[in-house]
């Protein structure tokens, strides 16, 4: 069987070393160890250390594990918002976070821009009553990125509010200054190139203090998965319930490999590959009728490239698939009018060049 190379935005291609780490985990019987054992504590500690190094996390940050990024939305709202949250919305994922706030009985303030556009921060008006500001670094549905300087500026303007960043489809790439944000999160099946089933919640002590404050006021913040409980376990490098031990082990190994390769090098290659893709898809003599969806170059995502297709996206994706390359469809109502190509660390410059070459043969 010929293997497909996945350029889908998640689940995505596995990082090249994942197979060997799964094998080593089986050899070491990692899936059978107790999550109360010293072996597990050492795995958590090592993974924490590597994640901390990648993101340059300050001392007051915990690294917590959940089932997925979606779960983190719920946990953040439960534990850190009494009544009001503020959401910068530019696509399906940032919208869903706001929907969750409403479902949980909070007042969600939205600043929403049309699909495919980024934010003009001068136009963003955040009410003084909002307790938490939520923004996606990379809106996967539209291929729109919010520049990290714009994210940091939110904190400069609203130092009293908690600032929460969705980096699900860009981590480990964005150069966020974690002194300027209070929490961020991702799922491992996207740019980390791992099997799904683990959410990673980077969260600081201000969020913990807020949760404690709300609990003191009598707010229900959850049960077993309360932030206070997760944090208490983290201090012993444990988790309240039985976690995805294999996922935590793999994350430690993959992040170690990324550190060895050099995060700056990975960022640089991501830029190179993104430029190759955007340049190709902007070239009317080769990709006739195609065009990058995001007009503003400042807001174009480096990790998820979205392009309009002249005809049916599904037909084009099927043709490319026959060459053993899987690219993603458009999101929601753009399913058959756009393609989405993941540009994650798992795929090399040579593979992106080959993808472009293959796509030209499928026109
Ligand atoms: C995929 C994605 C999520 C949700 O991740 P799950 O692993 O499905 O919980 C949230 N935000 C963004 C931007 C995403 O791309």
Coordinates of C-alpha atoms in Angstrom, one line a residue, residues 118-285:
X118 CA -8.0 39.7 10.6
X119 CA -8.5 42.3 13.3
X120 CA -7.8 46.0 13.1
X121 CA -7.0 46.3 16.8
X122 CA -7.8 50.1 16.8
X123 CA -11.4 49.1 16.2
X124 CA -11.6 46.6 19.0
X125 CA -13.5 48.0 21.9
X126 CA -13.3 45.9 25.1
X127 CA -15.8 46.7 27.8
X128 CA -14.2 47.4 31.2
X129 CA -16.5 44.7 32.8
X130 CA -15.0 41.9 30.7
X131 CA -12.9 39.6 32.9
X132 CA -11.2 37.6 30.2
X133 CA -10.1 38.3 26.6
X134 CA -10.0 35.4 24.2
X135 CA -8.1 35.4 20.9
X136 CA -7.0 32.8 18.4
X137 CA -3.4 33.2 17.2
X138 CA -4.4 31.0 14.2
X139 CA -8.0 30.7 13.1
X140 CA -7.8 27.3 11.4
X141 CA -11.2 27.6 9.6
X142 CA -10.2 30.7 7.6
X143 CA -6.3 30.5 7.6
X144 CA -6.1 33.9 9.4
X145 CA -3.4 34.6 11.9
X146 CA -3.4 37.4 14.5
X147 CA 0.1 38.9 14.8
X148 CA 1.8 38.3 18.2
X149 CA 2.4 42.0 18.6
X150 CA -1.3 42.7 18.4
X151 CA -1.9 40.0 21.0
X152 CA 0.7 41.5 23.3
X153 CA -0.8 45.0 22.8
X154 CA -4.1 43.7 24.2
X155 CA -2.3 43.0 27.5
X156 CA -0.6 46.4 27.5
X157 CA -4.0 48.0 27.1
X158 CA -5.9 45.8 29.5
X159 CA -3.4 44.6 32.1
X160 CA -6.2 43.8 34.6
X161 CA -7.9 41.3 32.4
X162 CA -6.9 37.7 31.8
X163 CA -5.6 37.2 28.2
X164 CA -6.1 33.7 26.7
X165 CA -4.6 32.6 23.4
X166 CA -5.8 29.7 21.2
X167 CA -2.6 28.4 19.6
X168 CA -4.1 25.0 18.6
X169 CA -3.0 25.0 15.0
X170 CA 0.2 27.0 15.4
X171 CA 2.0 25.9 18.5
X172 CA 5.0 25.6 18.8
X173 CA 5.5 28.3 16.1
X174 CA 4.3 31.6 17.5
X175 CA 6.8 33.8 19.4
X176 CA 4.4 34.7 22.2
X177 CA 5.7 36.5 25.3
X178 CA 4.1 34.5 28.1
X179 CA 4.7 37.4 30.5
X180 CA 2.0 39.1 28.5
X181 CA -0.6 36.4 28.4
X182 CA -2.2 34.4 31.1
X183 CA -3.1 31.2 29.4
X184 CA -2.7 29.4 26.1
X185 CA -3.6 26.0 24.9
X186 CA -3.3 23.5 22.0
X187 CA -4.2 20.0 20.9
X188 CA -1.3 17.7 19.9
X189 CA -2.8 16.4 16.6
X190 CA -2.1 19.6 14.8
X191 CA 1.3 21.3 14.5
X192 CA 2.9 18.9 17.0
X193 CA 2.1 16.1 14.6
X194 CA 1.0 13.5 17.2
X195 CA -2.0 11.2 17.6
X196 CA -5.1 13.0 18.9
X197 CA -6.3 12.7 22.5
X198 CA -4.4 15.2 24.5
X199 CA -5.0 18.9 25.2
X200 CA -2.2 21.0 26.7
X201 CA -3.2 24.0 28.9
X202 CA -0.5 26.5 29.7
X203 CA -1.9 28.5 32.5
X204 CA -0.5 31.0 35.1
X205 CA -1.0 31.8 38.7
X206 CA -3.3 34.7 38.0
X207 CA -5.8 32.3 36.5
X208 CA -5.4 30.0 39.5
X209 CA -6.0 32.9 41.9
X210 CA -9.1 33.9 40.0
X211 CA -10.4 30.4 40.3
X212 CA -9.8 30.4 44.0
X213 CA -11.5 33.7 44.3
X214 CA -14.6 32.5 42.4
X215 CA -14.7 29.4 44.6
X216 CA -14.6 31.5 47.7
X217 CA -17.6 33.3 46.4
X218 CA -19.4 30.1 45.9
X219 CA -19.2 29.7 42.1
X220 CA -19.2 26.1 40.8
X221 CA -15.9 25.7 38.9
X222 CA -16.3 22.0 38.1
X223 CA -15.6 18.9 40.1
X224 CA -12.6 16.7 39.5
X225 CA -11.2 18.8 36.7
X226 CA -11.3 22.1 38.6
X227 CA -8.3 24.3 37.9
X228 CA -7.4 24.3 41.6
X229 CA -7.4 20.5 41.6
X230 CA -5.4 20.1 38.4
X231 CA -2.8 22.6 39.7
X232 CA -2.5 20.8 43.0
X233 CA -1.8 17.6 41.2
X234 CA 0.6 19.3 38.8
X235 CA 2.8 20.4 41.8
X236 CA 3.4 16.7 42.3
X237 CA 3.7 16.0 38.6
X238 CA 0.5 14.0 38.7
X239 CA -3.0 14.4 37.3
X240 CA -6.3 14.0 39.1
X241 CA -7.7 11.2 36.9
X242 CA -5.8 8.6 34.8
X243 CA -4.4 10.7 32.0
X244 CA -3.3 9.9 28.4
X245 CA 0.1 8.7 29.7
X246 CA 1.3 7.7 26.2
X247 CA 0.3 11.1 24.8
X248 CA 2.2 12.9 27.6
X249 CA 5.2 10.7 27.0
X250 CA 5.1 11.3 23.2
X251 CA 4.7 15.0 23.7
X252 CA 7.9 15.0 25.9
X253 CA 9.8 13.2 23.2
X254 CA 8.5 15.2 20.2
X255 CA 9.2 18.5 22.0
X256 CA 12.7 17.2 22.8
X257 CA 13.2 16.4 19.1
X258 CA 11.9 19.9 18.2
X259 CA 14.3 21.5 20.7
X260 CA 17.2 19.5 19.2
X261 CA 16.3 20.6 15.7
X262 CA 15.9 24.2 17.0
X263 CA 12.6 26.0 17.3
X264 CA 14.1 28.9 15.4
X265 CA 15.0 26.6 12.6
X266 CA 11.5 25.1 12.6
X267 CA 10.1 28.6 12.5
X268 CA 12.4 29.6 9.6
X269 CA 11.5 26.5 7.6
X270 CA 7.8 27.2 8.2
X271 CA 8.2 30.7 6.7
X272 CA 10.1 29.2 3.7
X273 CA 7.4 26.6 3.1
X274 CA 4.5 29.1 3.6
X275 CA 6.1 31.5 1.0
X276 CA 6.5 28.6 -1.5
X277 CA 2.8 27.8 -1.1
X278 CA 1.5 31.4 -1.1
X279 CA 3.7 32.3 -4.1
X280 CA 2.6 29.2 -6.1
X281 CA -1.1 29.8 -5.4
X282 CA -0.8 33.4 -6.3
X283 CA 0.8 32.7 -9.6
X284 CA -2.0 33.0 -12.3
X285 CA 0.1 31.4 -15.1

